[in-house]
């Protein structure tokens, strides 16, 4: 369980696109889940781990302005993705892709 959880979390961080990779690295971790545990013991959905290099200030990282902004879409009356990692200072898009207005929405391109 712990190995699957650690691999899932590391994969989520490395593929999140939140920060550009500055160097190749291998991360080995052991994760302990406290509190509410997932029903499927081999699943680690909706979890984020933020890695900061040793001896680096936490505020050193800035959003990648060349990358498209993160999007939290409302589609089929649900948010997609259910978890979105957004670095401080990033611009985020919240498009409503449903044909109706919701009680939580933004006017994305006038829609």
mmCIF file with all atom_site columns, C-alpha atoms in Angstrom:
data_model
loop_
_atom_site.group_PDB
_atom_site.id
_atom_site.type_symbol
_atom_site.label_atom_id
_atom_site.label_alt_id
_atom_site.label_comp_id
_atom_site.label_asym_id
_atom_site.label_entity_id
_atom_site.label_seq_id
_atom_site.pdbx_PDB_ins_code
_atom_site.Cartn_x
_atom_site.Cartn_y
_atom_site.Cartn_z
_atom_site.occupancy
_atom_site.B_iso_or_equiv
_atom_site.pdbx_formal_charge
_atom_site.auth_seq_id
_atom_site.auth_comp_id
_atom_site.auth_asym_id
_atom_site.auth_atom_id
_atom_site.pdbx_PDB_model_num
ATOM 1   C CA . UNK A 1 1   ? 0.000   0.000  0.000   1.00 0.00 ? 1   UNK A CA 1
ATOM 2   C CA . UNK A 1 2   ? 2.668   2.502  0.989   1.00 0.00 ? 2   UNK A CA 1
ATOM 3   C CA . UNK A 1 3   ? 4.768   1.792  -2.124  1.00 0.00 ? 3   UNK A CA 1
ATOM 4   C CA . UNK A 1 4   ? 1.769   2.191  -4.429  1.00 0.00 ? 4   UNK A CA 1
ATOM 5   C CA . UNK A 1 5   ? 0.729   5.363  -2.625  1.00 0.00 ? 5   UNK A CA 1
ATOM 6   C CA . UNK A 1 6   ? 4.222   6.857  -2.794  1.00 0.00 ? 6   UNK A CA 1
ATOM 7   C CA . UNK A 1 7   ? 4.609   6.041  -6.496  1.00 0.00 ? 7   UNK A CA 1
ATOM 8   C CA . UNK A 1 8   ? 1.180   7.478  -7.289  1.00 0.00 ? 8   UNK A CA 1
ATOM 9   C CA . UNK A 1 9   ? 1.914   10.671 -5.402  1.00 0.00 ? 9   UNK A CA 1
ATOM 10  C CA . UNK A 1 10  ? 5.312   11.141 -6.990  1.00 0.00 ? 10  UNK A CA 1
ATOM 11  C CA . UNK A 1 11  ? 3.875   10.495 -10.442 1.00 0.00 ? 11  UNK A CA 1
ATOM 12  C CA . UNK A 1 12  ? 1.144   13.060 -9.803  1.00 0.00 ? 12  UNK A CA 1
ATOM 13  C CA . UNK A 1 13  ? 3.681   15.682 -8.765  1.00 0.00 ? 13  UNK A CA 1
ATOM 14  C CA . UNK A 1 14  ? 6.036   15.005 -11.645 1.00 0.00 ? 14  UNK A CA 1
ATOM 15  C CA . UNK A 1 15  ? 3.270   15.128 -14.246 1.00 0.00 ? 15  UNK A CA 1
ATOM 16  C CA . UNK A 1 16  ? 1.283   18.026 -12.786 1.00 0.00 ? 16  UNK A CA 1
ATOM 17  C CA . UNK A 1 17  ? 2.976   20.649 -14.930 1.00 0.00 ? 17  UNK A CA 1
ATOM 18  C CA . UNK A 1 18  ? 2.913   23.085 -12.041 1.00 0.00 ? 18  UNK A CA 1
ATOM 19  C CA . UNK A 1 19  ? 6.660   23.758 -12.236 1.00 0.00 ? 19  UNK A CA 1
ATOM 20  C CA . UNK A 1 20  ? 9.230   23.092 -14.937 1.00 0.00 ? 20  UNK A CA 1
ATOM 21  C CA . UNK A 1 21  ? 11.769  20.381 -14.144 1.00 0.00 ? 21  UNK A CA 1
ATOM 22  C CA . UNK A 1 22  ? 15.187  21.864 -13.415 1.00 0.00 ? 22  UNK A CA 1
ATOM 23  C CA . UNK A 1 23  ? 17.086  18.621 -12.954 1.00 0.00 ? 23  UNK A CA 1
ATOM 24  C CA . UNK A 1 24  ? 16.497  14.910 -13.109 1.00 0.00 ? 24  UNK A CA 1
ATOM 25  C CA . UNK A 1 25  ? 15.954  13.338 -9.731  1.00 0.00 ? 25  UNK A CA 1
ATOM 26  C CA . UNK A 1 26  ? 14.870  10.098 -8.166  1.00 0.00 ? 26  UNK A CA 1
ATOM 27  C CA . UNK A 1 27  ? 12.678  10.495 -5.130  1.00 0.00 ? 27  UNK A CA 1
ATOM 28  C CA . UNK A 1 28  ? 12.041  7.655  -2.718  1.00 0.00 ? 28  UNK A CA 1
ATOM 29  C CA . UNK A 1 29  ? 9.450   8.211  -0.063  1.00 0.00 ? 29  UNK A CA 1
ATOM 30  C CA . UNK A 1 30  ? 7.408   6.425  2.499   1.00 0.00 ? 30  UNK A CA 1
ATOM 31  C CA . UNK A 1 31  ? 3.946   7.874  3.051   1.00 0.00 ? 31  UNK A CA 1
ATOM 32  C CA . UNK A 1 32  ? 1.698   7.287  6.036   1.00 0.00 ? 32  UNK A CA 1
ATOM 33  C CA . UNK A 1 33  ? -1.983  8.107  5.620   1.00 0.00 ? 33  UNK A CA 1
ATOM 34  C CA . UNK A 1 34  ? -3.586  9.465  8.778   1.00 0.00 ? 34  UNK A CA 1
ATOM 35  C CA . UNK A 1 35  ? -7.254  10.089 9.356   1.00 0.00 ? 35  UNK A CA 1
ATOM 36  C CA . UNK A 1 36  ? -9.724  9.073  6.656   1.00 0.00 ? 36  UNK A CA 1
ATOM 37  C CA . UNK A 1 37  ? -8.275  6.343  4.456   1.00 0.00 ? 37  UNK A CA 1
ATOM 38  C CA . UNK A 1 38  ? -9.359  5.602  0.891   1.00 0.00 ? 38  UNK A CA 1
ATOM 39  C CA . UNK A 1 39  ? -11.814 2.725  0.465   1.00 0.00 ? 39  UNK A CA 1
ATOM 40  C CA . UNK A 1 40  ? -9.486  1.139  -2.088  1.00 0.00 ? 40  UNK A CA 1
ATOM 41  C CA . UNK A 1 41  ? -6.251  0.642  -0.141  1.00 0.00 ? 41  UNK A CA 1
ATOM 42  C CA . UNK A 1 42  ? -4.138  0.688  -3.323  1.00 0.00 ? 42  UNK A CA 1
ATOM 43  C CA . UNK A 1 43  ? -5.483  3.997  -4.592  1.00 0.00 ? 43  UNK A CA 1
ATOM 44  C CA . UNK A 1 44  ? -4.209  7.497  -3.878  1.00 0.00 ? 44  UNK A CA 1
ATOM 45  C CA . UNK A 1 45  ? -6.542  9.901  -5.691  1.00 0.00 ? 45  UNK A CA 1
ATOM 46  C CA . UNK A 1 46  ? -6.837  13.603 -4.949  1.00 0.00 ? 46  UNK A CA 1
ATOM 47  C CA . UNK A 1 47  ? -3.490  13.868 -3.175  1.00 0.00 ? 47  UNK A CA 1
ATOM 48  C CA . UNK A 1 48  ? -0.745  16.408 -3.798  1.00 0.00 ? 48  UNK A CA 1
ATOM 49  C CA . UNK A 1 49  ? 2.805   16.502 -2.459  1.00 0.00 ? 49  UNK A CA 1
ATOM 50  C CA . UNK A 1 50  ? 4.855   19.647 -3.023  1.00 0.00 ? 50  UNK A CA 1
ATOM 51  C CA . UNK A 1 51  ? 8.611   19.077 -3.124  1.00 0.00 ? 51  UNK A CA 1
ATOM 52  C CA . UNK A 1 52  ? 10.970  21.945 -2.330  1.00 0.00 ? 52  UNK A CA 1
ATOM 53  C CA . UNK A 1 53  ? 14.720  21.527 -2.870  1.00 0.00 ? 53  UNK A CA 1
ATOM 54  C CA . UNK A 1 54  ? 16.782  21.396 0.306   1.00 0.00 ? 54  UNK A CA 1
ATOM 55  C CA . UNK A 1 55  ? 18.211  24.803 1.271   1.00 0.00 ? 55  UNK A CA 1
ATOM 56  C CA . UNK A 1 56  ? 15.985  26.633 -1.240  1.00 0.00 ? 56  UNK A CA 1
ATOM 57  C CA . UNK A 1 57  ? 13.635  29.383 -0.112  1.00 0.00 ? 57  UNK A CA 1
ATOM 58  C CA . UNK A 1 58  ? 9.999   28.343 -0.418  1.00 0.00 ? 58  UNK A CA 1
ATOM 59  C CA . UNK A 1 59  ? 9.094   31.480 -2.384  1.00 0.00 ? 59  UNK A CA 1
ATOM 60  C CA . UNK A 1 60  ? 11.830  30.927 -4.994  1.00 0.00 ? 60  UNK A CA 1
ATOM 61  C CA . UNK A 1 61  ? 9.412   29.357 -7.461  1.00 0.00 ? 61  UNK A CA 1
ATOM 62  C CA . UNK A 1 62  ? 7.311   31.493 -9.764  1.00 0.00 ? 62  UNK A CA 1
ATOM 63  C CA . UNK A 1 63  ? 4.552   30.401 -12.143 1.00 0.00 ? 63  UNK A CA 1
ATOM 64  C CA . UNK A 1 64  ? 5.645   29.387 -15.634 1.00 0.00 ? 64  UNK A CA 1
ATOM 65  C CA . UNK A 1 65  ? 4.151   32.243 -17.652 1.00 0.00 ? 65  UNK A CA 1
ATOM 66  C CA . UNK A 1 66  ? 4.927   30.515 -20.976 1.00 0.00 ? 66  UNK A CA 1
ATOM 67  C CA . UNK A 1 67  ? 2.731   27.524 -20.096 1.00 0.00 ? 67  UNK A CA 1
ATOM 68  C CA . UNK A 1 68  ? -1.028  27.724 -20.602 1.00 0.00 ? 68  UNK A CA 1
ATOM 69  C CA . UNK A 1 69  ? -2.823  28.700 -17.384 1.00 0.00 ? 69  UNK A CA 1
ATOM 70  C CA . UNK A 1 70  ? -4.310  25.899 -15.277 1.00 0.00 ? 70  UNK A CA 1
ATOM 71  C CA . UNK A 1 71  ? -8.025  25.262 -15.943 1.00 0.00 ? 71  UNK A CA 1
ATOM 72  C CA . UNK A 1 72  ? -10.725 24.059 -13.582 1.00 0.00 ? 72  UNK A CA 1
ATOM 73  C CA . UNK A 1 73  ? -13.612 23.252 -15.913 1.00 0.00 ? 73  UNK A CA 1
ATOM 74  C CA . UNK A 1 74  ? -17.282 22.852 -15.026 1.00 0.00 ? 74  UNK A CA 1
ATOM 75  C CA . UNK A 1 75  ? -18.527 20.087 -17.288 1.00 0.00 ? 75  UNK A CA 1
ATOM 76  C CA . UNK A 1 76  ? -21.465 17.703 -16.826 1.00 0.00 ? 76  UNK A CA 1
ATOM 77  C CA . UNK A 1 77  ? -22.229 19.594 -13.584 1.00 0.00 ? 77  UNK A CA 1
ATOM 78  C CA . UNK A 1 78  ? -18.886 18.535 -12.101 1.00 0.00 ? 78  UNK A CA 1
ATOM 79  C CA . UNK A 1 79  ? -15.463 20.116 -11.682 1.00 0.00 ? 79  UNK A CA 1
ATOM 80  C CA . UNK A 1 80  ? -12.671 18.654 -13.831 1.00 0.00 ? 80  UNK A CA 1
ATOM 81  C CA . UNK A 1 81  ? -10.082 17.892 -12.609 1.00 0.00 ? 81  UNK A CA 1
ATOM 82  C CA . UNK A 1 82  ? -11.284 17.300 -9.080  1.00 0.00 ? 82  UNK A CA 1
ATOM 83  C CA . UNK A 1 83  ? -7.901  18.494 -7.739  1.00 0.00 ? 83  UNK A CA 1
ATOM 84  C CA . UNK A 1 84  ? -5.828  21.231 -9.379  1.00 0.00 ? 84  UNK A CA 1
ATOM 85  C CA . UNK A 1 85  ? -2.361  22.291 -8.209  1.00 0.00 ? 85  UNK A CA 1
ATOM 86  C CA . UNK A 1 86  ? -1.911  26.036 -8.683  1.00 0.00 ? 86  UNK A CA 1
ATOM 87  C CA . UNK A 1 87  ? 1.304   27.845 -7.731  1.00 0.00 ? 87  UNK A CA 1
ATOM 88  C CA . UNK A 1 88  ? 0.896   31.135 -5.869  1.00 0.00 ? 88  UNK A CA 1
ATOM 89  C CA . UNK A 1 89  ? 0.473   34.025 -8.280  1.00 0.00 ? 89  UNK A CA 1
ATOM 90  C CA . UNK A 1 90  ? -0.798  31.914 -11.175 1.00 0.00 ? 90  UNK A CA 1
ATOM 91  C CA . UNK A 1 91  ? -3.681  32.925 -13.398 1.00 0.00 ? 91  UNK A CA 1
ATOM 92  C CA . UNK A 1 92  ? -6.388  30.222 -13.398 1.00 0.00 ? 92  UNK A CA 1
ATOM 93  C CA . UNK A 1 93  ? -9.216  29.733 -15.898 1.00 0.00 ? 93  UNK A CA 1
ATOM 94  C CA . UNK A 1 94  ? -12.642 28.551 -14.696 1.00 0.00 ? 94  UNK A CA 1
ATOM 95  C CA . UNK A 1 95  ? -14.655 27.918 -17.874 1.00 0.00 ? 95  UNK A CA 1
ATOM 96  C CA . UNK A 1 96  ? -18.275 26.817 -17.619 1.00 0.00 ? 96  UNK A CA 1
ATOM 97  C CA . UNK A 1 97  ? -18.700 24.173 -20.342 1.00 0.00 ? 97  UNK A CA 1
ATOM 98  C CA . UNK A 1 98  ? -22.274 23.342 -19.314 1.00 0.00 ? 98  UNK A CA 1
ATOM 99  C CA . UNK A 1 99  ? -25.262 24.884 -21.114 1.00 0.00 ? 99  UNK A CA 1
ATOM 100 C CA . UNK A 1 100 ? -26.546 26.414 -17.838 1.00 0.00 ? 100 UNK A CA 1
ATOM 101 C CA . UNK A 1 101 ? -25.171 28.877 -15.295 1.00 0.00 ? 101 UNK A CA 1
ATOM 102 C CA . UNK A 1 102 ? -24.092 27.409 -11.961 1.00 0.00 ? 102 UNK A CA 1
ATOM 103 C CA . UNK A 1 103 ? -24.036 29.001 -8.534  1.00 0.00 ? 103 UNK A CA 1
ATOM 104 C CA . UNK A 1 104 ? -20.213 28.882 -8.855  1.00 0.00 ? 104 UNK A CA 1
ATOM 105 C CA . UNK A 1 105 ? -18.982 30.178 -12.191 1.00 0.00 ? 105 UNK A CA 1
ATOM 106 C CA . UNK A 1 106 ? -16.969 32.788 -14.033 1.00 0.00 ? 106 UNK A CA 1
ATOM 107 C CA . UNK A 1 107 ? -17.799 34.524 -17.269 1.00 0.00 ? 107 UNK A CA 1
ATOM 108 C CA . UNK A 1 108 ? -15.237 32.832 -19.509 1.00 0.00 ? 108 UNK A CA 1
ATOM 109 C CA . UNK A 1 109 ? -15.125 34.591 -22.907 1.00 0.00 ? 109 UNK A CA 1
ATOM 110 C CA . UNK A 1 110 ? -18.623 35.874 -22.263 1.00 0.00 ? 110 UNK A CA 1
ATOM 111 C CA . UNK A 1 111 ? -20.164 32.400 -21.845 1.00 0.00 ? 111 UNK A CA 1
#
